Amino acid sequence: MALADRAYQKYVYQKFQKYIYPIATRRLSAQDVVFLNYGYEEDPPMSLPLTASDEPNRASIQLYHRTAAQVDLSGKRVLEVGCGHGGGASYLVRTLQPASYTGLDLNPAAVAFCRRRHQLPGLEFVQGDAENLPFPDHYFDAVLNIESANNYPRFRQFLAEVARVLRPGGHFLCADLRLRERVSDWEAGLAESPMTQVSRRVINKEVLRGTEMNAPQMLDLIDRVVPAVLNRVGREAAGVPGSRVYRRFESGEESYRMYALRKD
């Protein structure tokens, strides 16, 4: 990517984080929306045991569970970069029993919401930049990143920071998406990072099923919180069936993948 393109991408990302994302957080937090991902479902269905309070978020939880459970997080020190509204952090703390879990997000409104909404022993939320993580070297056993890094202006810098804060033998666990023309650069960034790829899966079909599961509640939410003039934009952002996002996953124009990497 040319330097001018990187500069423009960074500018757009910063404006989004400063203005649009906090506004969206305030609207969505008022509706107690704690997940912001497209969702995930397998064939046959995962049948993941969930509490009654978690059940409405099944598709989104399954994406977190399948990504995080690539390694054993029990008793581990975990960092999630791009924690959003904290639903995944809360679920993983309650079910996978890490020793500690830190959720980091650039959006202060999201961090404030998480601190109010998810109060569990061992769980904390901090405001910070994915490309300049505010943690010491070799501090975490695992770093998690769900549907977030595709927005980062300097992906390789983010990977360098992940490797820096991971202890030797620690894991980077991620699920993310890229348009077809950006996949080669995505793969190159991962290959050039100071981590070894342990596994890779293309999960377009599973994400499509997840968006289908989420569609009824997402459409209801959009009708309630999104101004009518922006209804179509809301549907695109949610990736509901019929949207361009859904069609891109369906055609393979956009690739959604799950990875596990290890710091040697």
PDB file of C-alpha atoms in Angstrom:
ATOM      1  CA  MET A   1       0.000   0.000   0.000  1.00  0.00           C
ATOM      2  CA  ALA A   2       1.356   3.451  -0.936  1.00  0.00           C
ATOM      3  CA  LEU A   3       2.235   5.870   1.843  1.00  0.00           C
ATOM      4  CA  ALA A   4      -0.503   8.261   0.704  1.00  0.00           C
ATOM      5  CA  ASP A   5      -3.067   5.442   0.885  1.00  0.00           C
ATOM      6  CA  ARG A   6      -1.906   4.498   4.394  1.00  0.00           C
ATOM      7  CA  ALA A   7      -2.147   8.100   5.515  1.00  0.00           C
ATOM      8  CA  TYR A   8      -5.679   8.398   4.143  1.00  0.00           C
ATOM      9  CA  GLN A   9      -6.739   5.104   5.728  1.00  0.00           C
ATOM     10  CA  LYS A  10      -5.364   6.244   9.076  1.00  0.00           C
ATOM     11  CA  TYR A  11      -7.178   9.583   8.740  1.00  0.00           C
ATOM     12  CA  VAL A  12     -10.521   7.881   7.988  1.00  0.00           C
ATOM     13  CA  TYR A  13     -10.035   5.387  10.827  1.00  0.00           C
ATOM     14  CA  GLN A  14      -9.245   8.126  13.331  1.00  0.00           C
ATOM     15  CA  LYS A  15     -12.308  10.146  12.304  1.00  0.00           C
ATOM     16  CA  PHE A  16     -14.503   7.043  12.546  1.00  0.00           C
ATOM     17  CA  GLN A  17     -13.178   6.230  16.018  1.00  0.00           C
ATOM     18  CA  LYS A  18     -13.479   9.815  17.237  1.00  0.00           C
ATOM     19  CA  TYR A  19     -16.954  10.653  15.957  1.00  0.00           C
ATOM     20  CA  ILE A  20     -19.034   7.825  14.462  1.00  0.00           C
ATOM     21  CA  TYR A  21     -18.112   4.890  16.713  1.00  0.00           C
ATOM     22  CA  PRO A  22     -18.808   6.754  20.008  1.00  0.00           C
ATOM     23  CA  ILE A  23     -22.199   7.903  18.684  1.00  0.00           C
ATOM     24  CA  ALA A  24     -23.043   4.338  17.674  1.00  0.00           C
ATOM     25  CA  THR A  25     -21.907   3.087  21.084  1.00  0.00           C
ATOM     26  CA  ARG A  26     -24.216   5.477  22.897  1.00  0.00           C
ATOM     27  CA  ARG A  27     -27.203   4.369  20.799  1.00  0.00           C
ATOM     28  CA  LEU A  28     -26.418   0.658  21.043  1.00  0.00           C
ATOM     29  CA  SER A  29     -25.465   0.640  24.726  1.00  0.00           C
ATOM     30  CA  ALA A  30     -28.861   2.168  25.505  1.00  0.00           C
ATOM     31  CA  GLN A  31     -30.289  -1.059  24.007  1.00  0.00           C
ATOM     32  CA  ASP A  32     -27.763  -3.189  25.937  1.00  0.00           C
ATOM     33  CA  VAL A  33     -26.064  -4.421  22.752  1.00  0.00           C
ATOM     34  CA  VAL A  34     -22.937  -6.241  23.926  1.00  0.00           C
ATOM     35  CA  PHE A  35     -21.796  -7.948  20.694  1.00  0.00           C
ATOM     36  CA  LEU A  36     -20.762  -6.288  17.440  1.00  0.00           C
ATOM     37  CA  ASN A  37     -19.647  -9.241  15.266  1.00  0.00           C
ATOM     38  CA  TYR A  38     -21.405 -11.033  12.386  1.00  0.00           C
ATOM     39  CA  GLY A  39     -21.757 -14.344  14.209  1.00  0.00           C
ATOM     40  CA  TYR A  40     -20.827 -17.967  13.501  1.00  0.00           C
ATOM     41  CA  GLU A  41     -22.637 -21.297  13.180  1.00  0.00           C
ATOM     42  CA  GLU A  42     -21.463 -24.707  12.014  1.00  0.00           C
ATOM     43  CA  ASP A  43     -23.219 -27.516  10.149  1.00  0.00           C
ATOM     44  CA  PRO A  44     -24.319 -29.485  12.110  1.00  0.00           C
ATOM     45  CA  PRO A  45     -24.994 -26.758  14.710  1.00  0.00           C
ATOM     46  CA  MET A  46     -22.481 -26.334  17.524  1.00  0.00           C
ATOM     47  CA  SER A  47     -25.090 -26.819  20.289  1.00  0.00           C
ATOM     48  CA  LEU A  48     -22.846 -24.898  22.658  1.00  0.00           C
ATOM     49  CA  PRO A  49     -24.371 -24.958  26.168  1.00  0.00           C
ATOM     50  CA  LEU A  50     -25.416 -21.406  27.093  1.00  0.00           C
ATOM     51  CA  THR A  51     -27.224 -19.725  29.947  1.00  0.00           C
ATOM     52  CA  ALA A  52     -30.641 -18.239  29.273  1.00  0.00           C
ATOM     53  CA  SER A  53     -29.164 -14.723  29.379  1.00  0.00           C
ATOM     54  CA  ASP A  54     -26.491 -15.642  26.799  1.00  0.00           C
ATOM     55  CA  GLU A  55     -28.825 -17.488  24.424  1.00  0.00           C
ATOM     56  CA  PRO A  56     -29.994 -14.395  22.460  1.00  0.00           C
ATOM     57  CA  ASN A  57     -26.350 -13.789  21.494  1.00  0.00           C
ATOM     58  CA  ARG A  58     -25.622 -17.401  20.511  1.00  0.00           C
ATOM     59  CA  ALA A  59     -24.237 -16.723  17.018  1.00  0.00           C
ATOM     60  CA  SER A  60     -21.870 -14.000  18.207  1.00  0.00           C
ATOM     61  CA  ILE A  61     -20.786 -16.010  21.238  1.00  0.00           C
ATOM     62  CA  GLN A  62     -19.980 -19.020  19.057  1.00  0.00           C
ATOM     63  CA  LEU A  63     -17.520 -16.943  17.038  1.00  0.00           C
ATOM     64  CA  TYR A  64     -15.745 -15.956  20.250  1.00  0.00           C
ATOM     65  CA  HIS A  65     -15.826 -19.464  21.650  1.00  0.00           C
ATOM     66  CA  ARG A  66     -14.463 -21.183  18.554  1.00  0.00           C
ATOM     67  CA  THR A  67     -11.680 -18.600  18.137  1.00  0.00           C
ATOM     68  CA  ALA A  68     -10.612 -18.519  21.789  1.00  0.00           C
ATOM     69  CA  ALA A  69     -10.879 -22.267  22.372  1.00  0.00           C
ATOM     70  CA  GLN A  70      -8.170 -22.987  19.790  1.00  0.00           C
ATOM     71  CA  VAL A  71      -5.918 -23.128  22.866  1.00  0.00           C
ATOM     72  CA  ASP A  72      -6.567 -23.772  26.552  1.00  0.00           C
ATOM     73  CA  LEU A  73      -7.034 -20.375  28.248  1.00  0.00           C
ATOM     74  CA  SER A  74      -7.659 -21.768  31.721  1.00  0.00           C
ATOM     75  CA  GLY A  75      -5.394 -20.008  34.227  1.00  0.00           C
ATOM     76  CA  LYS A  76      -3.901 -17.803  31.491  1.00  0.00           C
ATOM     77  CA  ARG A  77      -3.438 -14.037  31.295  1.00  0.00           C
ATOM     78  CA  VAL A  78      -5.474 -12.888  28.272  1.00  0.00           C
ATOM     79  CA  LEU A  79      -5.677  -9.628  26.333  1.00  0.00           C
ATOM     80  CA  GLU A  80      -8.446  -8.828  23.870  1.00  0.00           C
ATOM     81  CA  VAL A  81      -7.610  -6.006  21.466  1.00  0.00           C
ATOM     82  CA  GLY A  82     -10.720  -4.337  20.066  1.00  0.00           C
ATOM     83  CA  CYS A  83     -13.115  -5.597  22.744  1.00  0.00           C
ATOM     84  CA  GLY A  84     -16.069  -3.505  21.519  1.00  0.00           C
ATOM     85  CA  HIS A  85     -18.967  -3.685  23.963  1.00  0.00           C
ATOM     86  CA  GLY A  86     -17.399  -6.466  26.022  1.00  0.00           C
ATOM     87  CA  GLY A  87     -19.853  -9.307  25.496  1.00  0.00           C
ATOM     88  CA  GLY A  88     -17.147 -11.696  24.343  1.00  0.00           C
ATOM     89  CA  ALA A  89     -14.888 -10.767  27.240  1.00  0.00           C
ATOM     90  CA  SER A  90     -17.669 -11.452  29.737  1.00  0.00           C
ATOM     91  CA  TYR A  91     -18.557 -14.797  28.166  1.00  0.00           C
ATOM     92  CA  LEU A  92     -14.957 -16.046  28.000  1.00  0.00           C
ATOM     93  CA  VAL A  93     -14.183 -15.032  31.586  1.00  0.00           C
ATOM     94  CA  ARG A  94     -17.271 -16.891  32.806  1.00  0.00           C
ATOM     95  CA  THR A  95     -16.696 -20.060  30.776  1.00  0.00           C
ATOM     96  CA  LEU A  96     -12.994 -20.554  29.959  1.00  0.00           C
ATOM     97  CA  GLN A  97     -11.655 -19.430  33.355  1.00  0.00           C
ATOM     98  CA  PRO A  98      -8.587 -17.364  32.419  1.00  0.00           C
ATOM     99  CA  ALA A  99      -6.563 -16.069  35.385  1.00  0.00           C
ATOM    100  CA  SER A 100      -7.153 -12.515  34.139  1.00  0.00           C
ATOM    101  CA  TYR A 101      -8.714 -10.882  31.098  1.00  0.00           C
ATOM    102  CA  THR A 102      -8.035  -7.366  29.835  1.00  0.00           C
ATOM    103  CA  GLY A 103     -10.262  -5.834  27.166  1.00  0.00           C
ATOM    104  CA  LEU A 104      -8.751  -2.916  25.244  1.00  0.00           C
ATOM    105  CA  ASP A 105     -10.565  -0.571  22.874  1.00  0.00           C
ATOM    106  CA  LEU A 106      -9.709   2.764  21.275  1.00  0.00           C
ATOM    107  CA  ASN A 107     -13.243   4.085  21.837  1.00  0.00           C
ATOM    108  CA  PRO A 108     -13.561   5.589  25.346  1.00  0.00           C
ATOM    109  CA  ALA A 109     -17.369   5.397  25.165  1.00  0.00           C
ATOM    110  CA  ALA A 110     -17.168   1.629  24.613  1.00  0.00           C
ATOM    111  CA  VAL A 111     -14.697   1.221  27.481  1.00  0.00           C
ATOM    112  CA  ALA A 112     -16.957   3.218  29.815  1.00  0.00           C
ATOM    113  CA  PHE A 113     -19.931   1.048  28.813  1.00  0.00           C
ATOM    114  CA  CYS A 114     -17.936  -2.160  29.385  1.00  0.00           C
ATOM    115  CA  ARG A 115     -16.878  -1.045  32.849  1.00  0.00           C
ATOM    116  CA  ARG A 116     -20.496  -0.414  33.818  1.00  0.00           C
ATOM    117  CA  ARG A 117     -21.973  -3.480  32.147  1.00  0.00           C
ATOM    118  CA  HIS A 118     -19.447  -6.254  32.770  1.00  0.00           C
ATOM    119  CA  GLN A 119     -18.227  -6.355  36.351  1.00  0.00           C
ATOM    120  CA  LEU A 120     -16.557  -9.706  36.980  1.00  0.00           C
ATOM    121  CA  PRO A 121     -13.536 -10.767  39.061  1.00  0.00           C
ATOM    122  CA  GLY A 122     -10.383 -10.766  36.967  1.00  0.00           C
ATOM    123  CA  LEU A 123     -11.943  -8.719  34.144  1.00  0.00           C
ATOM    124  CA  GLU A 124     -10.830  -5.170  33.374  1.00  0.00           C
ATOM    125  CA  PHE A 125     -11.221  -2.757  30.481  1.00  0.00           C
ATOM    126  CA  VAL A 126      -8.735  -0.122  29.335  1.00  0.00           C
ATOM    127  CA  GLN A 127      -8.669   2.509  26.627  1.00  0.00           C
ATOM    128  CA  GLY A 128      -5.732   2.205  24.252  1.00  0.00           C
ATOM    129  CA  ASP A 129      -4.333   1.959  20.731  1.00  0.00           C
ATOM    130  CA  ALA A 130      -3.917  -1.448  19.065  1.00  0.00           C
ATOM    131  CA  GLU A 131      -0.756  -0.202  17.342  1.00  0.00           C
ATOM    132  CA  ASN A 132       0.810   1.011  20.589  1.00  0.00           C
ATOM    133  CA  LEU A 133      -0.325  -1.382  23.307  1.00  0.00           C
ATOM    134  CA  PRO A 134       0.076   0.079  26.822  1.00  0.00           C
ATOM    135  CA  PHE A 135       1.509  -3.106  28.354  1.00  0.00           C
ATOM    136  CA  PRO A 136       5.011  -4.400  29.132  1.00  0.00           C
ATOM    137  CA  ASP A 137       6.890  -6.972  27.072  1.00  0.00           C
ATOM    138  CA  HIS A 138       6.045 -10.679  27.511  1.00  0.00           C
ATOM    139  CA  TYR A 139       3.013  -9.891  29.702  1.00  0.00           C
ATOM    140  CA  PHE A 140       0.218 -12.036  28.245  1.00  0.00           C
ATOM    141  CA  ASP A 141      -0.265 -15.737  27.522  1.00  0.00           C
ATOM    142  CA  ALA A 142      -2.790 -15.064  24.761  1.00  0.00           C
ATOM    143  CA  VAL A 143      -3.985 -12.125  22.667  1.00  0.00           C
ATOM    144  CA  LEU A 144      -7.447 -12.266  21.098  1.00  0.00           C
ATOM    145  CA  ASN A 145      -8.707 -10.125  18.203  1.00  0.00           C
ATOM    146  CA  ILE A 146     -12.196 -10.549  16.761  1.00  0.00           C
ATOM    147  CA  GLU A 147     -13.400  -8.743  13.633  1.00  0.00           C
ATOM    148  CA  SER A 148     -11.343  -5.638  14.406  1.00  0.00           C
ATOM    149  CA  ALA A 149      -7.871  -5.553  12.827  1.00  0.00           C
ATOM    150  CA  ASN A 150      -9.271  -5.099   9.313  1.00  0.00           C
ATOM    151  CA  ASN A 151      -9.790  -1.453  10.320  1.00  0.00           C
ATOM    152  CA  TYR A 152      -6.276  -0.825  11.653  1.00  0.00           C
ATOM    153  CA  PRO A 153      -4.194   1.542   9.498  1.00  0.00           C
ATOM    154  CA  ARG A 154      -0.909  -0.287  10.215  1.00  0.00           C
ATOM    155  CA  PHE A 155      -1.651  -4.008  10.491  1.00  0.00           C
ATOM    156  CA  ARG A 156       2.011  -5.041  10.635  1.00  0.00           C
ATOM    157  CA  GLN A 157       2.626  -2.617  13.482  1.00  0.00           C
ATOM    158  CA  PHE A 158      -0.280  -4.196  15.342  1.00  0.00           C
ATOM    159  CA  LEU A 159       1.206  -7.678  14.827  1.00  0.00           C
ATOM    160  CA  ALA A 160       4.577  -6.451  16.095  1.00  0.00           C
ATOM    161  CA  GLU A 161       2.859  -5.142  19.231  1.00  0.00           C
ATOM    162  CA  VAL A 162       1.030  -8.441  19.718  1.00  0.00           C
ATOM    163  CA  ALA A 163       4.307 -10.341  19.505  1.00  0.00           C
ATOM    164  CA  ARG A 164       5.956  -7.895  21.917  1.00  0.00           C
ATOM    165  CA  VAL A 165       3.367  -8.323  24.685  1.00  0.00           C
ATOM    166  CA  LEU A 166       3.110 -12.117  24.276  1.00  0.00           C
ATOM    167  CA  ARG A 167       5.312 -14.341  26.358  1.00  0.00           C
ATOM    168  CA  PRO A 168       7.320 -17.021  24.493  1.00  0.00           C
ATOM    169  CA  GLY A 169       4.934 -19.869  23.754  1.00  0.00           C
ATOM    170  CA  GLY A 170       1.944 -17.519  23.913  1.00  0.00           C
ATOM    171  CA  HIS A 171      -0.749 -17.437  21.232  1.00  0.00           C
ATOM    172  CA  PHE A 172      -2.425 -14.889  18.999  1.00  0.00           C
ATOM    173  CA  LEU A 173      -6.016 -15.968  18.269  1.00  0.00           C
ATOM    174  CA  CYS A 174      -7.997 -14.040  15.689  1.00  0.00           C
ATOM    175  CA  ALA A 175     -11.021 -14.074  13.409  1.00  0.00           C
ATOM    176  CA  ASP A 176     -11.218 -11.377  10.770  1.00  0.00           C
ATOM    177  CA  LEU A 177     -12.163 -10.486   7.207  1.00  0.00           C
ATOM    178  CA  ARG A 178     -10.607  -8.944   4.101  1.00  0.00           C
ATOM    179  CA  LEU A 179     -11.722  -8.176   0.570  1.00  0.00           C
ATOM    180  CA  ARG A 180     -10.195 -10.521  -2.025  1.00  0.00           C
ATOM    181  CA  GLU A 181      -7.682  -7.934  -3.246  1.00  0.00           C
ATOM    182  CA  ARG A 182      -6.362  -7.427   0.303  1.00  0.00           C
ATOM    183  CA  VAL A 183      -5.972 -11.089   1.249  1.00  0.00           C
ATOM    184  CA  SER A 184      -2.425 -11.448  -0.111  1.00  0.00           C
ATOM    185  CA  ASP A 185      -1.211  -8.490   1.948  1.00  0.00           C
ATOM    186  CA  TRP A 186      -3.027  -9.895   4.994  1.00  0.00           C
ATOM    187  CA  GLU A 187      -1.326 -13.260   4.559  1.00  0.00           C
ATOM    188  CA  ALA A 188       2.045 -11.607   3.965  1.00  0.00           C
ATOM    189  CA  GLY A 189       1.719  -9.566   7.153  1.00  0.00           C
ATOM    190  CA  LEU A 190       0.991 -12.667   9.189  1.00  0.00           C
ATOM    191  CA  ALA A 191       3.860 -14.588   7.553  1.00  0.00           C
ATOM    192  CA  GLU A 192       6.309 -11.752   8.224  1.00  0.00           C
ATOM    193  CA  SER A 193       5.311 -11.399  11.871  1.00  0.00           C
ATOM    194  CA  PRO A 194       7.562 -12.869  14.588  1.00  0.00           C
ATOM    195  CA  MET A 195       4.988 -15.605  15.194  1.00  0.00           C
ATOM    196  CA  THR A 196       4.427 -19.060  13.687  1.00  0.00           C
ATOM    197  CA  GLN A 197       1.083 -19.907  12.130  1.00  0.00           C
ATOM    198  CA  VAL A 198      -0.455 -22.919  13.859  1.00  0.00           C
ATOM    199  CA  SER A 199      -3.802 -23.058  12.072  1.00  0.00           C
ATOM    200  CA  ARG A 200      -5.911 -21.260   9.459  1.00  0.00           C
ATOM    201  CA  ARG A 201      -9.520 -21.762   8.424  1.00  0.00           C
ATOM    202  CA  VAL A 202     -11.740 -19.990   5.919  1.00  0.00           C
ATOM    203  CA  ILE A 203     -15.093 -19.626   7.703  1.00  0.00           C
ATOM    204  CA  ASN A 204     -17.305 -17.797   5.188  1.00  0.00           C
ATOM    205  CA  LYS A 205     -20.024 -20.459   5.340  1.00  0.00           C
ATOM    206  CA  GLU A 206     -20.088 -20.427   9.129  1.00  0.00           C
ATOM    207  CA  VAL A 207     -20.269 -16.620   9.236  1.00  0.00           C
ATOM    208  CA  LEU A 208     -23.109 -16.592   6.684  1.00  0.00           C
ATOM    209  CA  ARG A 209     -25.077 -18.939   8.940  1.00  0.00           C
ATOM    210  CA  GLY A 210     -24.284 -16.631  11.849  1.00  0.00           C
ATOM    211  CA  THR A 211     -25.623 -13.570  10.059  1.00  0.00           C
ATOM    212  CA  GLU A 212     -28.776 -15.507   9.217  1.00  0.00           C
ATOM    213  CA  MET A 213     -29.241 -16.426  12.886  1.00  0.00           C
ATOM    214  CA  ASN A 214     -28.687 -12.825  13.944  1.00  0.00           C
ATOM    215  CA  ALA A 215     -30.869 -11.273  11.215  1.00  0.00           C
ATOM    216  CA  PRO A 216     -34.250 -11.086  13.036  1.00  0.00           C
ATOM    217  CA  GLN A 217     -32.889  -9.303  16.105  1.00  0.00           C
ATOM    218  CA  MET A 218     -30.545  -7.127  14.028  1.00  0.00           C
ATOM    219  CA  LEU A 219     -33.369  -5.945  11.768  1.00  0.00           C
ATOM    220  CA  ASP A 220     -35.494  -5.179  14.821  1.00  0.00           C
ATOM    221  CA  LEU A 221     -32.608  -3.266  16.401  1.00  0.00           C
ATOM    222  CA  ILE A 222     -31.981  -1.275  13.206  1.00  0.00           C
ATOM    223  CA  ASP A 223     -35.648  -0.296  13.000  1.00  0.00           C
ATOM    224  CA  ARG A 224     -35.536   0.912  16.612  1.00  0.00           C
ATOM    225  CA  VAL A 225     -32.254   2.838  16.759  1.00  0.00           C
ATOM    226  CA  VAL A 226     -31.278   3.815  13.211  1.00  0.00           C
ATOM    227  CA  PRO A 227     -32.975   6.838  11.593  1.00  0.00           C
ATOM    228  CA  ALA A 228     -35.156   5.770   8.669  1.00  0.00           C
ATOM    229  CA  VAL A 229     -32.948   7.603   6.173  1.00  0.00           C
ATOM    230  CA  LEU A 230     -29.992   5.446   7.284  1.00  0.00           C
ATOM    231  CA  ASN A 231     -31.870   2.142   7.473  1.00  0.00           C
ATOM    232  CA  ARG A 232     -30.106   0.731   4.415  1.00  0.00           C
ATOM    233  CA  VAL A 233     -26.708   1.696   5.831  1.00  0.00           C
ATOM    234  CA  GLY A 234     -27.593  -0.095   9.060  1.00  0.00           C
ATOM    235  CA  ARG A 235     -28.538  -3.252   7.175  1.00  0.00           C
ATOM    236  CA  GLU A 236     -25.232  -3.189   5.308  1.00  0.00           C
ATOM    237  CA  ALA A 237     -23.282  -2.732   8.545  1.00  0.00           C
ATOM    238  CA  ALA A 238     -25.115  -5.692  10.081  1.00  0.00           C
ATOM    239  CA  GLY A 239     -24.437  -7.919   7.052  1.00  0.00           C
ATOM    240  CA  VAL A 240     -28.008  -9.257   6.997  1.00  0.00           C
ATOM    241  CA  PRO A 241     -29.084 -11.543   4.125  1.00  0.00           C
ATOM    242  CA  GLY A 242     -29.541  -9.501   0.959  1.00  0.00           C
ATOM    243  CA  SER A 243     -26.906  -6.939   1.893  1.00  0.00           C
ATOM    244  CA  ARG A 244     -23.763  -6.407  -0.179  1.00  0.00           C
ATOM    245  CA  VAL A 245     -21.690  -7.649   2.752  1.00  0.00           C
ATOM    246  CA  TYR A 246     -23.646 -10.913   2.822  1.00  0.00           C
ATOM    247  CA  ARG A 247     -23.281 -11.337  -0.941  1.00  0.00           C
ATOM    248  CA  ARG A 248     -19.523 -10.709  -0.761  1.00  0.00           C
ATOM    249  CA  PHE A 249     -19.128 -13.489   1.821  1.00  0.00           C
ATOM    250  CA  GLU A 250     -21.350 -15.727  -0.292  1.00  0.00           C
ATOM    251  CA  SER A 251     -19.362 -15.160  -3.504  1.00  0.00           C
ATOM    252  CA  GLY A 252     -15.934 -15.235  -1.864  1.00  0.00           C
ATOM    253  CA  GLU A 253     -15.258 -11.625  -2.804  1.00  0.00           C
ATOM    254  CA  GLU A 254     -14.648 -11.152   0.906  1.00  0.00           C
ATOM    255  CA  SER A 255     -12.796 -13.786   2.922  1.00  0.00           C
ATOM    256  CA  TYR A 256     -13.465 -14.408   6.603  1.00  0.00           C
ATOM    257  CA  ARG A 257     -10.747 -16.430   8.331  1.00  0.00           C
ATOM    258  CA  MET A 258      -9.798 -17.784  11.734  1.00  0.00           C
ATOM    259  CA  TYR A 259      -6.148 -18.090  12.782  1.00  0.00           C
ATOM    260  CA  ALA A 260      -3.980 -19.250  15.625  1.00  0.00           C
ATOM    261  CA  LEU A 261      -0.335 -18.121  15.757  1.00  0.00           C
ATOM    262  CA  ARG A 262       2.313 -18.932  18.345  1.00  0.00           C
ATOM    263  CA  LYS A 263       5.216 -16.824  19.538  1.00  0.00           C
ATOM    264  CA  ASP A 264       8.263 -19.123  19.625  1.00  0.00           C
TER     265      ASP A 264
END
